[in-house]
Coordinates of C-alpha atoms in Angstrom, one line a residue:
E639 CA 4.6 -43.7 -52.7
A640 CA 0.9 -43.8 -51.7
A641 CA 0.3 -46.6 -54.1
I642 CA 3.4 -48.6 -53.0
A643 CA 2.4 -48.5 -49.3
G644 CA -1.3 -49.1 -50.1
A645 CA -0.5 -52.1 -52.3
A646 CA 1.6 -53.5 -49.5
V647 CA -1.2 -53.1 -47.0
G648 CA -3.6 -54.9 -49.3
A649 CA -1.2 -57.7 -50.1
S650 CA -0.6 -58.2 -46.4
L651 CA -4.3 -58.6 -45.8
L652 CA -4.4 -61.3 -48.4
G653 CA -1.8 -63.3 -46.5
L654 CA 1.3 -62.2 -48.3
K655 CA 4.4 -60.7 -46.6
P656 CA 5.3 -57.7 -48.8
V657 CA 8.6 -56.0 -48.4
A658 CA 8.1 -52.6 -50.1
E659 CA 10.5 -49.7 -50.5
I660 CA 10.1 -45.9 -50.3
M661 CA 13.2 -44.6 -51.9
Y662 CA 13.9 -41.7 -49.5
M663 CA 12.6 -41.1 -46.0
D664 CA 11.6 -37.6 -47.1
F665 CA 9.0 -39.2 -49.3
M666 CA 7.4 -41.0 -46.4
P667 CA 4.7 -38.3 -45.8
L668 CA 3.2 -39.4 -49.1
S669 CA 2.6 -42.9 -47.7
M670 CA 1.8 -42.0 -44.1
D671 CA -2.0 -42.4 -44.5
Q672 CA -1.6 -46.0 -45.6
L673 CA 1.1 -46.8 -43.0
V674 CA -0.1 -44.9 -40.0
T675 CA -3.8 -44.6 -40.4
H676 CA -4.4 -48.1 -41.8
A677 CA -1.6 -50.6 -41.4
A678 CA -0.6 -49.7 -37.9
K679 CA -4.2 -49.6 -36.7
L680 CA -5.9 -52.5 -38.4
H681 CA -5.1 -54.8 -35.5
Y682 CA -7.0 -52.4 -33.2
F683 CA -9.8 -51.6 -35.7
S684 CA -10.6 -55.3 -36.0
G685 CA -10.1 -56.6 -32.5
G686 CA -7.1 -58.6 -33.6
Q687 CA -8.8 -60.2 -36.6
L688 CA -6.7 -58.4 -39.2
E689 CA -3.0 -57.8 -39.3
A690 CA -0.9 -55.8 -41.8
G691 CA 2.2 -57.9 -41.6
M692 CA 4.4 -55.8 -44.0
I693 CA 7.8 -54.2 -44.1
L694 CA 8.4 -50.8 -45.6
R695 CA 12.1 -50.1 -46.2
T696 CA 13.4 -46.6 -46.6
Q697 CA 16.7 -44.7 -46.4
Y698 CA 18.0 -41.3 -45.7
S699 CA 20.9 -39.9 -47.7
L700 CA 22.4 -37.4 -45.3
G701 CA 26.0 -36.9 -46.2
R702 CA 25.7 -37.6 -49.9
A703 CA 24.7 -34.1 -51.2
H704 CA 21.3 -35.2 -52.2
G705 CA 19.6 -32.1 -51.0
A706 CA 16.8 -31.3 -48.6
Q707 CA 14.2 -33.5 -50.3
H708 CA 16.2 -36.7 -50.0
S709 CA 18.4 -36.4 -46.9
G710 CA 16.1 -36.0 -43.9
F711 CA 16.1 -38.5 -41.0
L712 CA 12.6 -38.4 -39.6
P713 CA 12.1 -41.2 -37.1
A714 CA 10.3 -39.2 -34.5
W715 CA 7.4 -38.8 -36.8
F716 CA 6.5 -42.4 -36.4
L717 CA 6.8 -42.7 -32.6
Q718 CA 3.1 -41.8 -32.2
A719 CA 1.8 -44.6 -34.4
P720 CA 0.7 -47.4 -32.1
G721 CA 1.0 -50.7 -33.9
L722 CA 4.0 -49.7 -36.0
K723 CA 7.5 -50.8 -35.2
V724 CA 10.6 -48.9 -36.3
A725 CA 14.0 -50.4 -36.8
V726 CA 17.2 -48.3 -37.2
P727 CA 20.1 -50.7 -37.8
S728 CA 23.7 -49.4 -37.7
T729 CA 25.7 -52.6 -38.7
P730 CA 25.4 -55.3 -41.3
Y731 CA 24.8 -57.8 -38.5
D732 CA 21.9 -55.8 -37.0
A733 CA 20.5 -55.2 -40.5
K734 CA 20.2 -58.9 -41.3
G735 CA 19.0 -59.9 -37.8
L736 CA 16.4 -57.1 -37.6
L737 CA 15.1 -57.8 -41.1
N738 CA 14.7 -61.5 -40.3
A739 CA 12.8 -60.6 -37.1
A740 CA 10.7 -58.1 -39.0
L741 CA 9.6 -60.9 -41.4
K742 CA 8.1 -62.7 -38.5
E743 CA 6.2 -59.7 -37.1
R744 CA 2.4 -59.8 -37.4
G745 CA 2.2 -56.0 -37.8
P746 CA 3.9 -53.4 -39.9
V747 CA 7.6 -52.5 -39.6
L748 CA 9.3 -49.4 -40.9
F749 CA 12.9 -50.3 -41.6
V750 CA 15.1 -47.2 -41.8
E751 CA 18.5 -47.4 -43.4
G752 CA 21.3 -44.8 -43.3
A753 CA 22.7 -44.5 -46.9
M754 CA 26.1 -43.6 -45.5
L755 CA 26.1 -47.0 -43.8
Y756 CA 25.6 -49.1 -47.0
K757 CA 29.4 -49.6 -47.4
S758 CA 29.9 -50.6 -43.8
K759 CA 31.7 -53.9 -43.3
G760 CA 31.2 -56.3 -40.4
E761 CA 30.9 -60.0 -39.5
V762 CA 27.6 -61.5 -40.4
P763 CA 26.8 -65.2 -39.9
E764 CA 25.7 -67.1 -43.0
G765 CA 23.0 -68.9 -41.2
Y766 CA 19.7 -67.7 -40.0
F767 CA 19.5 -65.5 -36.9
E768 CA 17.3 -62.7 -35.5
V769 CA 17.9 -59.5 -33.6
P770 CA 14.9 -59.1 -31.4
F771 CA 13.0 -55.8 -31.5
G772 CA 13.2 -53.8 -28.4
E773 CA 16.6 -55.0 -27.3
A774 CA 19.4 -52.4 -27.4
E775 CA 23.0 -53.4 -27.6
V776 CA 25.9 -51.9 -25.7
K777 CA 28.4 -51.5 -28.5
R778 CA 31.2 -50.3 -26.2
G779 CA 31.4 -50.5 -22.4
G780 CA 32.3 -47.5 -20.3
K781 CA 32.0 -46.0 -16.8
D782 CA 32.1 -42.2 -17.2
I783 CA 29.3 -41.3 -19.7
T784 CA 26.5 -42.9 -21.7
V785 CA 26.1 -42.1 -25.4
V786 CA 22.9 -43.3 -27.0
A787 CA 23.6 -43.3 -30.7
I788 CA 21.2 -44.0 -33.5
S789 CA 21.8 -45.3 -37.0
R790 CA 24.7 -43.5 -38.7
M791 CA 25.8 -41.9 -35.4
V792 CA 26.8 -45.3 -33.9
P793 CA 30.1 -45.6 -35.7
E794 CA 30.7 -41.8 -35.1
A795 CA 30.1 -42.4 -31.4
L796 CA 32.5 -45.3 -31.3
A797 CA 35.2 -43.2 -33.0
A798 CA 34.6 -40.4 -30.5
A799 CA 34.8 -42.9 -27.6
E800 CA 38.1 -44.3 -28.8
S801 CA 39.6 -40.8 -29.2
L802 CA 38.4 -39.7 -25.7
A803 CA 39.7 -42.8 -24.1
S804 CA 43.2 -42.3 -25.5
S805 CA 43.4 -38.5 -25.2
K806 CA 41.4 -37.7 -22.0
G807 CA 41.0 -41.0 -20.2
I808 CA 37.2 -40.7 -20.5
E809 CA 35.5 -44.1 -20.8
V810 CA 32.3 -43.7 -23.0
E811 CA 29.6 -46.3 -23.0
V812 CA 27.9 -46.5 -26.4
V813 CA 24.4 -47.8 -26.5
D814 CA 22.7 -48.6 -29.8
P815 CA 18.9 -48.9 -29.4
R816 CA 18.6 -50.7 -32.8
T817 CA 14.9 -50.1 -32.7
I818 CA 13.2 -46.9 -31.5
Q819 CA 9.7 -48.4 -31.5
P820 CA 9.8 -50.3 -29.3
L821 CA 12.6 -48.6 -27.4
D822 CA 14.6 -50.5 -24.9
K823 CA 14.3 -48.0 -22.1
R824 CA 15.7 -50.3 -19.4
T825 CA 19.1 -50.8 -21.0
I826 CA 19.4 -47.0 -21.5
V827 CA 18.3 -46.1 -18.0
D828 CA 20.6 -48.8 -16.4
S829 CA 23.6 -47.4 -18.3
V830 CA 22.8 -43.8 -17.2
K831 CA 22.5 -45.0 -13.6
K832 CA 26.0 -46.4 -13.9
T833 CA 27.7 -43.5 -15.6
G834 CA 25.6 -40.5 -14.4
R835 CA 25.8 -38.7 -17.7
L836 CA 23.9 -38.9 -21.0
V837 CA 24.5 -37.7 -24.5
V838 CA 22.1 -38.6 -27.3
A839 CA 23.6 -38.6 -30.8
S840 CA 21.2 -38.7 -33.8
D841 CA 20.9 -37.3 -37.3
D842 CA 17.4 -36.1 -36.8
M843 CA 16.6 -32.5 -35.8
K844 CA 17.0 -31.5 -32.1
T845 CA 13.5 -30.1 -31.6
G846 CA 11.0 -32.9 -31.1
G847 CA 13.5 -35.6 -32.1
V848 CA 14.2 -39.1 -30.8
G849 CA 16.8 -37.6 -28.4
A850 CA 14.1 -35.6 -26.7
E851 CA 12.1 -38.7 -26.0
I852 CA 15.1 -40.6 -24.7
G853 CA 16.1 -37.7 -22.5
A854 CA 12.6 -37.4 -21.1
T855 CA 12.6 -41.1 -20.3
V856 CA 15.9 -40.8 -18.4
Y857 CA 14.7 -37.7 -16.6
E858 CA 11.6 -39.6 -15.5
E859 CA 13.4 -42.7 -14.3
A860 CA 16.9 -41.8 -13.4
I861 CA 17.1 -38.0 -12.7
D862 CA 18.6 -38.6 -9.2
Y863 CA 21.5 -40.4 -10.8
L864 CA 22.5 -37.6 -13.2
K865 CA 25.7 -35.7 -12.5
A866 CA 25.2 -33.3 -15.4
P867 CA 22.4 -32.1 -17.8
L868 CA 21.4 -34.1 -20.8
V869 CA 23.1 -33.1 -24.0
R870 CA 21.8 -33.8 -27.6
V871 CA 24.1 -33.9 -30.5
C872 CA 21.7 -33.7 -33.4
S873 CA 21.1 -31.8 -36.7
P874 CA 20.0 -28.2 -36.5
D875 CA 16.4 -27.2 -37.1
I876 CA 16.8 -26.2 -40.8
P877 CA 16.5 -28.1 -44.1
V878 CA 19.5 -30.1 -45.1
P879 CA 21.8 -28.0 -47.2
F880 CA 22.7 -29.2 -50.7
A881 CA 26.2 -27.8 -51.0
P882 CA 28.6 -30.4 -49.6
P883 CA 30.6 -28.0 -47.4
L884 CA 27.4 -26.7 -45.8
E885 CA 26.0 -30.2 -45.5
R886 CA 29.2 -31.3 -43.6
E887 CA 28.8 -28.3 -41.3
Y888 CA 25.2 -29.3 -40.7
M889 CA 25.8 -32.9 -39.9
P890 CA 26.6 -34.2 -36.4
N891 CA 29.8 -36.2 -36.3
A892 CA 32.4 -37.7 -34.1
Q893 CA 34.3 -34.4 -33.6
K894 CA 31.1 -32.5 -32.5
L895 CA 30.2 -35.4 -30.2
E896 CA 33.7 -35.5 -28.7
Q897 CA 33.5 -31.7 -28.0
A898 CA 30.1 -32.0 -26.4
I899 CA 31.4 -34.8 -24.1
E900 CA 34.5 -32.8 -23.1
K901 CA 32.3 -29.9 -22.0
L902 CA 30.5 -32.1 -19.5
F903 CA 33.8 -32.9 -17.9
A904 CA 35.3 -29.3 -18.0

């Protein structure tokens, strides 16, 4: 992993556009020196004379019984790496568009894929298009509560939203950030100002996760609009279990999200 990332950095400095792969996100610590200490900072080190225009793809296998060494979703680790952009697509359309956009980036991009999404189906234009970094998408409109869902939790959030609309009359707005660095704070804050409630749904651990950063942003910019406390539907702060029944209990899902939303309206 260190060699893969290091070779990509070197190739980018020679004018190539490497697209390298780290097989599992849990292996990313082995490549963090090359990615975070060097690739992300070369622009700043050199006064803009050097750019590590590279893409590092990785995936997390939560939900496939691959064990604690292959299943972790660790996006928050990379939020404190100025110069590095982080994409977390949830649909085939977004995956293609974000990858095209990443190929045009002058700096490094970490492209995080949820393995459980690999069999997803969706409309994808044959021609060239880009999904800009830093532009969230409202996947479903709603007036009662905002759910910011990341990666695998986007389809789970949409399923929960449909169930709540039909059973409780609760209209859920589902926001997909699509990139978490940069994060489209404005779309999230505007949605919360409209609905007055926020749930963040993500596969990473609750403590120090992306949900905490999103929640802090909303508290800083829209606290007067909130009708209820922030709720995070995330993974617990333990290693991912290997046994499938335990892993299913560990994972956030549509049912857990639906229950969390119902409590806010109880």
